[in-house]
C-alpha cells in the first residue's frame, strides 16, 4: 500500500480533491482514530473485569444459539478483548485499515443487535423505540436506545473515515 | 489483500488474548459449561469442573427422576420448548435479565408485571420448577422451622449483590461462580423440608438455574421452590433485609 500524499489531480479545486487534501493533513484521520479508539478502549475496559455479567448481557439478545454453550461463552470471553485490540491499534496507528474495518464490522453488528432488541422491548411494553432503555452490554450500563444507536452510527461513520483515509500521519506504522 | 490480513491479525490478537486471559482468570468462564441450563442435568454437567468442593453432580441421576422427566426435553432441541410458549420468550427479553445492578431487573419486574407473571410461571413449568408468590415466601420465612434449619432460603446472586441486601438468614449460592457456597449449603439439603431460591425477581433467571443445580445435587424436588418476586418484591413489601456477608450478626 503506497502512501499517496501528493498524487492529486491538477484540478484540486474539485470537491473530492479538496477532501483528499484535507485528509493529507492527517487531522481527520487522527480525530476519527481518537474517537473510535478512545470510545472502544473505555467501553472494553469496563467489560473486561466482569465476564459473567457480560455473558448474561450477550445472551439477552437471543441472536446467538445457547447450544452448544461454547459459542456464547467464547463470544462473551473474546469480544471485549477484540474491542480492546481494535482500540489500541487505532490509537497507536498500527494495522490501521484492518483495525478500522473490524471496528466498523463490530459497530454494524452492535447497531443491528441494539435496534433489534430495542424494537422487541418497545413492542412488549407497547411504547415507541426511543422510550426504551436497557443495558446493552456496551459497558455503559442501562442506556436509552436512540442516543446509543446514533452514537454507534456516528462511530461507524468515523471508522469508515479511517478505512478511507490514505494518510498515516501520527501513526506508528507509516506504510 | 493487505487489509484482510490486518483484519485477521486484529481478530487473532483479540481472540487469542481473550482466551489466554480467561484460562488463567479464576473469575473467567468455563468455555464448555452451559450457564443457562434448561434442565437439572445441564445444570449439573458443568459444575463438576468448576465447583471443586463438591462431589460430581451430573451423576446424581436418581434425584432427577421427577424433575428431569418434565424438564429435560433434551439439551439439543432447546428452542422448541421455548418457542412453543411465545409469552415465555417475550418475557425473557424484557429488560432485566442480566444487568449487574438491581435497577434493570426491577425495571423489568415492573414492566413485566401483568403478562410477565404468567410468562414466568410458564418458564418455571418448562424447567420443571415450582414457583411461589410473596405470601408463601413470607410465611416460610416467618415459620419457626426456618430458624431450626428445616426451611432454607437460598440467594442466587453474586457476593456483591448479596451483601448489599438479602433475605435475612438466606445462604448465598452464586450459580456462575459458586466457590465455597456449595460446601456450606449442600449439607443442609437432606434435612430441609423447604428450600426457597430467589434472585432479583422479574426476569432474573439465576434463581431457576440455581434451583436446577440444587436438584442435580440431590435436593428433593418436592421441597424446592423458586420465589419469583425476588429481593425486589421482598423490599417493596417492606420486609426486613439483612446486609453484609453471612453469617449475620443480628437474628
PDB file of N, CA, C and O in Angstrom, chain B residues 54-104:
ATOM      1  N   UNK B  54     -17.351 -29.993  45.715  1.00  0.00           N
ATOM      2  CA  UNK B  54     -18.486 -30.904  45.868  1.00  0.00           C
ATOM      3  C   UNK B  54     -18.331 -32.091  44.941  1.00  0.00           C
ATOM      4  O   UNK B  54     -17.737 -31.996  43.888  1.00  0.00           O
ATOM      5  N   UNK B  55     -18.904 -33.209  45.324  1.00  0.00           N
ATOM      6  CA  UNK B  55     -18.851 -34.420  44.500  1.00  0.00           C
ATOM      7  C   UNK B  55     -19.556 -34.180  43.173  1.00  0.00           C
ATOM      8  O   UNK B  55     -20.431 -33.336  43.082  1.00  0.00           O
ATOM      9  N   UNK B  56     -19.185 -34.917  42.140  1.00  0.00           N
ATOM     10  CA  UNK B  56     -19.777 -34.705  40.815  1.00  0.00           C
ATOM     11  C   UNK B  56     -21.288 -34.700  40.852  1.00  0.00           C
ATOM     12  O   UNK B  56     -21.907 -35.602  41.409  1.00  0.00           O
ATOM     13  N   UNK B  57     -21.863 -33.696  40.239  1.00  0.00           N
ATOM     14  CA  UNK B  57     -23.311 -33.544  40.304  1.00  0.00           C
ATOM     15  C   UNK B  57     -24.010 -34.272  39.181  1.00  0.00           C
ATOM     16  O   UNK B  57     -25.127 -34.706  39.312  1.00  0.00           O
ATOM     17  N   UNK B  58     -23.338 -34.419  38.067  1.00  0.00           N
ATOM     18  CA  UNK B  58     -24.015 -34.976  36.896  1.00  0.00           C
ATOM     19  C   UNK B  58     -24.431 -36.415  37.117  1.00  0.00           C
ATOM     20  O   UNK B  58     -25.273 -36.929  36.412  1.00  0.00           O
ATOM     21  N   UNK B  59     -23.809 -37.070  38.094  1.00  0.00           N
ATOM     22  CA  UNK B  59     -24.148 -38.471  38.284  1.00  0.00           C
ATOM     23  C   UNK B  59     -25.295 -38.660  39.257  1.00  0.00           C
ATOM     24  O   UNK B  59     -25.710 -39.771  39.522  1.00  0.00           O
ATOM     25  N   UNK B  60     -25.816 -37.575  39.813  1.00  0.00           N
ATOM     26  CA  UNK B  60     -26.913 -37.711  40.781  1.00  0.00           C
ATOM     27  C   UNK B  60     -28.223 -37.915  40.059  1.00  0.00           C
ATOM     28  O   UNK B  60     -29.155 -37.158  40.205  1.00  0.00           O
ATOM     29  N   UNK B  61     -28.282 -38.927  39.242  1.00  0.00           N
ATOM     30  CA  UNK B  61     -29.454 -39.121  38.394  1.00  0.00           C
ATOM     31  C   UNK B  61     -30.724 -39.486  39.144  1.00  0.00           C
ATOM     32  O   UNK B  61     -31.788 -39.029  38.811  1.00  0.00           O
ATOM     33  N   UNK B  62     -30.659 -40.341  40.199  1.00  0.00           N
ATOM     34  CA  UNK B  62     -31.907 -40.741  40.877  1.00  0.00           C
ATOM     35  C   UNK B  62     -32.731 -39.545  41.327  1.00  0.00           C
ATOM     36  O   UNK B  62     -33.940 -39.542  41.177  1.00  0.00           O
ATOM     37  N   UNK B  63     -32.058 -38.511  41.830  1.00  0.00           N
ATOM     38  CA  UNK B  63     -32.814 -37.356  42.321  1.00  0.00           C
ATOM     39  C   UNK B  63     -33.475 -36.598  41.192  1.00  0.00           C
ATOM     40  O   UNK B  63     -34.377 -35.833  41.403  1.00  0.00           O
ATOM     41  N   UNK B  64     -33.013 -36.829  39.979  1.00  0.00           N
ATOM     42  CA  UNK B  64     -33.546 -36.049  38.869  1.00  0.00           C
ATOM     43  C   UNK B  64     -34.812 -36.642  38.292  1.00  0.00           C
ATOM     44  O   UNK B  64     -35.460 -36.031  37.468  1.00  0.00           O
ATOM     45  N   UNK B  65     -35.154 -37.870  38.713  1.00  0.00           N
ATOM     46  CA  UNK B  65     -36.218 -38.582  38.004  1.00  0.00           C
ATOM     47  C   UNK B  65     -37.483 -37.755  37.863  1.00  0.00           C
ATOM     48  O   UNK B  65     -38.052 -37.663  36.800  1.00  0.00           O
ATOM     49  N   UNK B  66     -37.899 -37.109  38.971  1.00  0.00           N
ATOM     50  CA  UNK B  66     -39.125 -36.337  38.902  1.00  0.00           C
ATOM     51  C   UNK B  66     -38.964 -35.114  38.023  1.00  0.00           C
ATOM     52  O   UNK B  66     -39.691 -34.886  37.086  1.00  0.00           O
ATOM     53  N   UNK B  67     -37.948 -34.326  38.342  1.00  0.00           N
ATOM     54  CA  UNK B  67     -37.764 -33.067  37.621  1.00  0.00           C
ATOM     55  C   UNK B  67     -37.349 -33.298  36.186  1.00  0.00           C
ATOM     56  O   UNK B  67     -37.809 -32.655  35.274  1.00  0.00           O
ATOM     57  N   UNK B  68     -36.452 -34.252  36.003  1.00  0.00           N
ATOM     58  CA  UNK B  68     -35.888 -34.445  34.667  1.00  0.00           C
ATOM     59  C   UNK B  68     -36.946 -34.881  33.673  1.00  0.00           C
ATOM     60  O   UNK B  68     -36.952 -34.477  32.533  1.00  0.00           O
ATOM     61  N   UNK B  69     -37.860 -35.709  34.116  1.00  0.00           N
ATOM     62  CA  UNK B  69     -38.882 -36.183  33.189  1.00  0.00           C
ATOM     63  C   UNK B  69     -39.672 -35.018  32.614  1.00  0.00           C
ATOM     64  O   UNK B  69     -40.034 -35.004  31.459  1.00  0.00           O
ATOM     65  N   UNK B  70     -39.892 -34.010  33.454  1.00  0.00           N
ATOM     66  CA  UNK B  70     -40.641 -32.843  32.994  1.00  0.00           C
ATOM     67  C   UNK B  70     -39.733 -31.862  32.271  1.00  0.00           C
ATOM     68  O   UNK B  70     -40.069 -31.348  31.226  1.00  0.00           O
ATOM     69  N   UNK B  71     -38.559 -31.635  32.859  1.00  0.00           N
ATOM     70  CA  UNK B  71     -37.727 -30.520  32.399  1.00  0.00           C
ATOM     71  C   UNK B  71     -36.880 -30.826  31.194  1.00  0.00           C
ATOM     72  O   UNK B  71     -36.667 -29.988  30.353  1.00  0.00           O
ATOM     73  N   UNK B  72     -36.346 -32.044  31.132  1.00  0.00           N
ATOM     74  CA  UNK B  72     -35.373 -32.247  30.064  1.00  0.00           C
ATOM     75  C   UNK B  72     -36.035 -32.707  28.783  1.00  0.00           C
ATOM     76  O   UNK B  72     -36.255 -33.883  28.563  1.00  0.00           O
ATOM     77  N   UNK B  73     -36.294 -31.736  27.927  1.00  0.00           N
ATOM     78  CA  UNK B  73     -36.690 -32.076  26.575  1.00  0.00           C
ATOM     79  C   UNK B  73     -35.444 -32.327  25.788  1.00  0.00           C
ATOM     80  O   UNK B  73     -35.442 -32.269  24.576  1.00  0.00           O
ATOM     81  N   UNK B  74     -34.334 -32.551  26.506  1.00  0.00           N
ATOM     82  CA  UNK B  74     -33.066 -32.809  25.850  1.00  0.00           C
ATOM     83  C   UNK B  74     -32.334 -31.505  25.586  1.00  0.00           C
ATOM     84  O   UNK B  74     -32.955 -30.522  25.233  1.00  0.00           O
ATOM     85  N   UNK B  75     -31.043 -31.501  25.773  1.00  0.00           N
ATOM     86  CA  UNK B  75     -30.275 -30.276  25.564  1.00  0.00           C
ATOM     87  C   UNK B  75     -30.282 -29.816  24.113  1.00  0.00           C
ATOM     88  O   UNK B  75     -30.295 -28.635  23.860  1.00  0.00           O
ATOM     89  N   UNK B  76     -30.289 -30.733  23.158  1.00  0.00           N
ATOM     90  CA  UNK B  76     -30.134 -30.315  21.766  1.00  0.00           C
ATOM     91  C   UNK B  76     -31.299 -29.488  21.243  1.00  0.00           C
ATOM     92  O   UNK B  76     -31.118 -28.340  20.894  1.00  0.00           O
ATOM     93  N   UNK B  77     -32.506 -30.005  21.193  1.00  0.00           N
ATOM     94  CA  UNK B  77     -33.578 -29.175  20.643  1.00  0.00           C
ATOM     95  C   UNK B  77     -34.123 -28.228  21.690  1.00  0.00           C
ATOM     96  O   UNK B  77     -35.237 -28.355  22.142  1.00  0.00           O
ATOM     97  N   UNK B  78     -33.287 -27.288  22.081  1.00  0.00           N
ATOM     98  CA  UNK B  78     -33.696 -26.403  23.174  1.00  0.00           C
ATOM     99  C   UNK B  78     -34.736 -25.399  22.726  1.00  0.00           C
ATOM    100  O   UNK B  78     -35.546 -24.962  23.482  1.00  0.00           O
ATOM    101  N   UNK B  79     -34.678 -25.018  21.480  1.00  0.00           N
ATOM    102  CA  UNK B  79     -35.575 -23.951  21.034  1.00  0.00           C
ATOM    103  C   UNK B  79     -37.045 -24.347  21.071  1.00  0.00           C
ATOM    104  O   UNK B  79     -37.878 -23.568  21.496  1.00  0.00           O
ATOM    105  N   UNK B  80     -37.430 -25.548  20.645  1.00  0.00           N
ATOM    106  CA  UNK B  80     -38.856 -25.882  20.599  1.00  0.00           C
ATOM    107  C   UNK B  80     -39.596 -25.634  21.906  1.00  0.00           C
ATOM    108  O   UNK B  80     -40.637 -24.985  21.866  1.00  0.00           O
ATOM    109  N   UNK B  81     -39.120 -26.054  23.063  1.00  0.00           N
ATOM    110  CA  UNK B  81     -39.903 -25.776  24.264  1.00  0.00           C
ATOM    111  C   UNK B  81     -40.094 -24.284  24.476  1.00  0.00           C
ATOM    112  O   UNK B  81     -41.135 -23.847  24.907  1.00  0.00           O
ATOM    113  N   UNK B  82     -39.072 -23.504  24.161  1.00  0.00           N
ATOM    114  CA  UNK B  82     -39.201 -22.051  24.324  1.00  0.00           C
ATOM    115  C   UNK B  82     -40.180 -21.488  23.320  1.00  0.00           C
ATOM    116  O   UNK B  82     -41.030 -20.702  23.648  1.00  0.00           O
ATOM    117  N   UNK B  83     -40.030 -21.893  22.068  1.00  0.00           N
ATOM    118  CA  UNK B  83     -40.871 -21.285  21.046  1.00  0.00           C
ATOM    119  C   UNK B  83     -42.314 -21.716  21.173  1.00  0.00           C
ATOM    120  O   UNK B  83     -43.216 -21.026  20.739  1.00  0.00           O
ATOM    121  N   UNK B  84     -42.542 -22.865  21.792  1.00  0.00           N
ATOM    122  CA  UNK B  84     -43.919 -23.311  21.964  1.00  0.00           C
ATOM    123  C   UNK B  84     -44.655 -22.395  22.919  1.00  0.00           C
ATOM    124  O   UNK B  84     -45.875 -22.406  22.984  1.00  0.00           O
ATOM    125  N   UNK B  85     -43.924 -21.602  23.664  1.00  0.00           N
ATOM    126  CA  UNK B  85     -44.561 -20.673  24.602  1.00  0.00           C
ATOM    127  C   UNK B  85     -44.081 -19.259  24.318  1.00  0.00           C
ATOM    128  O   UNK B  85     -43.258 -18.735  25.023  1.00  0.00           O
ATOM    129  N   UNK B  86     -44.616 -18.622  23.300  1.00  0.00           N
ATOM    130  CA  UNK B  86     -44.154 -17.272  22.917  1.00  0.00           C
ATOM    131  C   UNK B  86     -44.168 -16.274  24.069  1.00  0.00           C
ATOM    132  O   UNK B  86     -43.292 -15.454  24.165  1.00  0.00           O
ATOM    133  N   UNK B  87     -45.134 -16.346  24.977  1.00  0.00           N
ATOM    134  CA  UNK B  87     -45.083 -15.383  26.086  1.00  0.00           C
ATOM    135  C   UNK B  87     -43.820 -15.561  26.905  1.00  0.00           C
ATOM    136  O   UNK B  87     -43.249 -14.609  27.379  1.00  0.00           O
ATOM    137  N   UNK B  88     -43.385 -16.799  27.048  1.00  0.00           N
ATOM    138  CA  UNK B  88     -42.164 -17.038  27.816  1.00  0.00           C
ATOM    139  C   UNK B  88     -40.994 -16.384  27.126  1.00  0.00           C
ATOM    140  O   UNK B  88     -40.159 -15.757  27.741  1.00  0.00           O
ATOM    141  N   UNK B  89     -40.932 -16.531  25.815  1.00  0.00           N
ATOM    142  CA  UNK B  89     -39.839 -15.932  25.050  1.00  0.00           C
ATOM    143  C   UNK B  89     -39.871 -14.427  25.182  1.00  0.00           C
ATOM    144  O   UNK B  89     -38.873 -13.784  25.393  1.00  0.00           O
ATOM    145  N   UNK B  90     -41.072 -13.866  25.059  1.00  0.00           N
ATOM    146  CA  UNK B  90     -41.196 -12.411  25.130  1.00  0.00           C
ATOM    147  C   UNK B  90     -40.813 -11.904  26.499  1.00  0.00           C
ATOM    148  O   UNK B  90     -40.136 -10.904  26.643  1.00  0.00           O
ATOM    149  N   UNK B  91     -41.238 -12.629  27.525  1.00  0.00           N
ATOM    150  CA  UNK B  91     -40.949 -12.167  28.878  1.00  0.00           C
ATOM    151  C   UNK B  91     -39.468 -12.224  29.148  1.00  0.00           C
ATOM    152  O   UNK B  91     -38.906 -11.406  29.842  1.00  0.00           O
ATOM    153  N   UNK B  92     -38.820 -13.200  28.584  1.00  0.00           N
ATOM    154  CA  UNK B  92     -37.395 -13.356  28.829  1.00  0.00           C
ATOM    155  C   UNK B  92     -36.613 -12.181  28.277  1.00  0.00           C
ATOM    156  O   UNK B  92     -35.545 -11.872  28.724  1.00  0.00           O
ATOM    157  N   UNK B  93     -37.166 -11.551  27.245  1.00  0.00           N
ATOM    158  CA  UNK B  93     -36.392 -10.479  26.637  1.00  0.00           C
ATOM    159  C   UNK B  93     -36.751  -9.107  27.179  1.00  0.00           C
ATOM    160  O   UNK B  93     -36.268  -8.118  26.721  1.00  0.00           O
ATOM    161  N   UNK B  94     -37.616  -9.041  28.175  1.00  0.00           N
ATOM    162  CA  UNK B  94     -37.874  -7.745  28.818  1.00  0.00           C
ATOM    163  C   UNK B  94     -36.619  -7.356  29.585  1.00  0.00           C
ATOM    164  O   UNK B  94     -35.920  -8.218  30.072  1.00  0.00           O
ATOM    165  N   UNK B  95     -36.339  -6.064  29.698  1.00  0.00           N
ATOM    166  CA  UNK B  95     -35.079  -5.676  30.351  1.00  0.00           C
ATOM    167  C   UNK B  95     -34.965  -6.245  31.744  1.00  0.00           C
ATOM    168  O   UNK B  95     -35.935  -6.304  32.478  1.00  0.00           O
ATOM    169  N   UNK B  96     -33.790  -6.624  32.103  1.00  0.00           N
ATOM    170  CA  UNK B  96     -33.569  -7.030  33.482  1.00  0.00           C
ATOM    171  C   UNK B  96     -32.923  -8.374  33.656  1.00  0.00           C
ATOM    172  O   UNK B  96     -32.514  -8.694  34.746  1.00  0.00           O
ATOM    173  N   UNK B  97     -32.813  -9.179  32.630  1.00  0.00           N
ATOM    174  CA  UNK B  97     -32.223 -10.492  32.832  1.00  0.00           C
ATOM    175  C   UNK B  97     -30.806 -10.403  33.354  1.00  0.00           C
ATOM    176  O   UNK B  97     -30.399 -11.198  34.164  1.00  0.00           O
ATOM    177  N   UNK B  98     -30.094  -9.436  32.864  1.00  0.00           N
ATOM    178  CA  UNK B  98     -28.660  -9.579  33.039  1.00  0.00           C
ATOM    179  C   UNK B  98     -27.909  -8.395  33.627  1.00  0.00           C
ATOM    180  O   UNK B  98     -26.713  -8.453  33.733  1.00  0.00           O
ATOM    181  N   UNK B  99     -28.561  -7.348  33.967  1.00  0.00           N
ATOM    182  CA  UNK B  99     -27.789  -6.198  34.439  1.00  0.00           C
ATOM    183  C   UNK B  99     -27.046  -6.522  35.722  1.00  0.00           C
ATOM    184  O   UNK B  99     -27.511  -7.279  36.541  1.00  0.00           O
ATOM    185  N   UNK B 100     -25.881  -5.945  35.844  1.00  0.00           N
ATOM    186  CA  UNK B 100     -25.101  -6.217  37.042  1.00  0.00           C
ATOM    187  C   UNK B 100     -25.749  -5.606  38.269  1.00  0.00           C
ATOM    188  O   UNK B 100     -25.478  -6.001  39.379  1.00  0.00           O
ATOM    189  N   UNK B 101     -26.629  -4.620  38.078  1.00  0.00           N
ATOM    190  CA  UNK B 101     -27.257  -3.990  39.232  1.00  0.00           C
ATOM    191  C   UNK B 101     -28.706  -4.381  39.357  1.00  0.00           C
ATOM    192  O   UNK B 101     -29.235  -5.126  38.545  1.00  0.00           O
ATOM    193  N   UNK B 102     -29.337  -3.832  40.366  1.00  0.00           N
ATOM    194  CA  UNK B 102     -30.728  -4.167  40.611  1.00  0.00           C
ATOM    195  C   UNK B 102     -31.699  -3.392  39.736  1.00  0.00           C
ATOM    196  O   UNK B 102     -32.810  -3.836  39.502  1.00  0.00           O
ATOM    197  N   UNK B 103     -31.278  -2.199  39.284  1.00  0.00           N
ATOM    198  CA  UNK B 103     -32.247  -1.298  38.649  1.00  0.00           C
ATOM    199  C   UNK B 103     -32.884  -1.924  37.425  1.00  0.00           C
ATOM    200  O   UNK B 103     -34.098  -1.882  37.255  1.00  0.00           O
ATOM    201  N   UNK B 104     -32.082  -2.522  36.572  1.00  0.00           N
ATOM    202  CA  UNK B 104     -32.649  -3.057  35.328  1.00  0.00           C
ATOM    203  C   UNK B 104     -33.592  -4.214  35.618  1.00  0.00           C
ATOM    204  O   UNK B 104     -34.630  -4.355  34.990  1.00  0.00           O
TER     205      UNK B 104
END
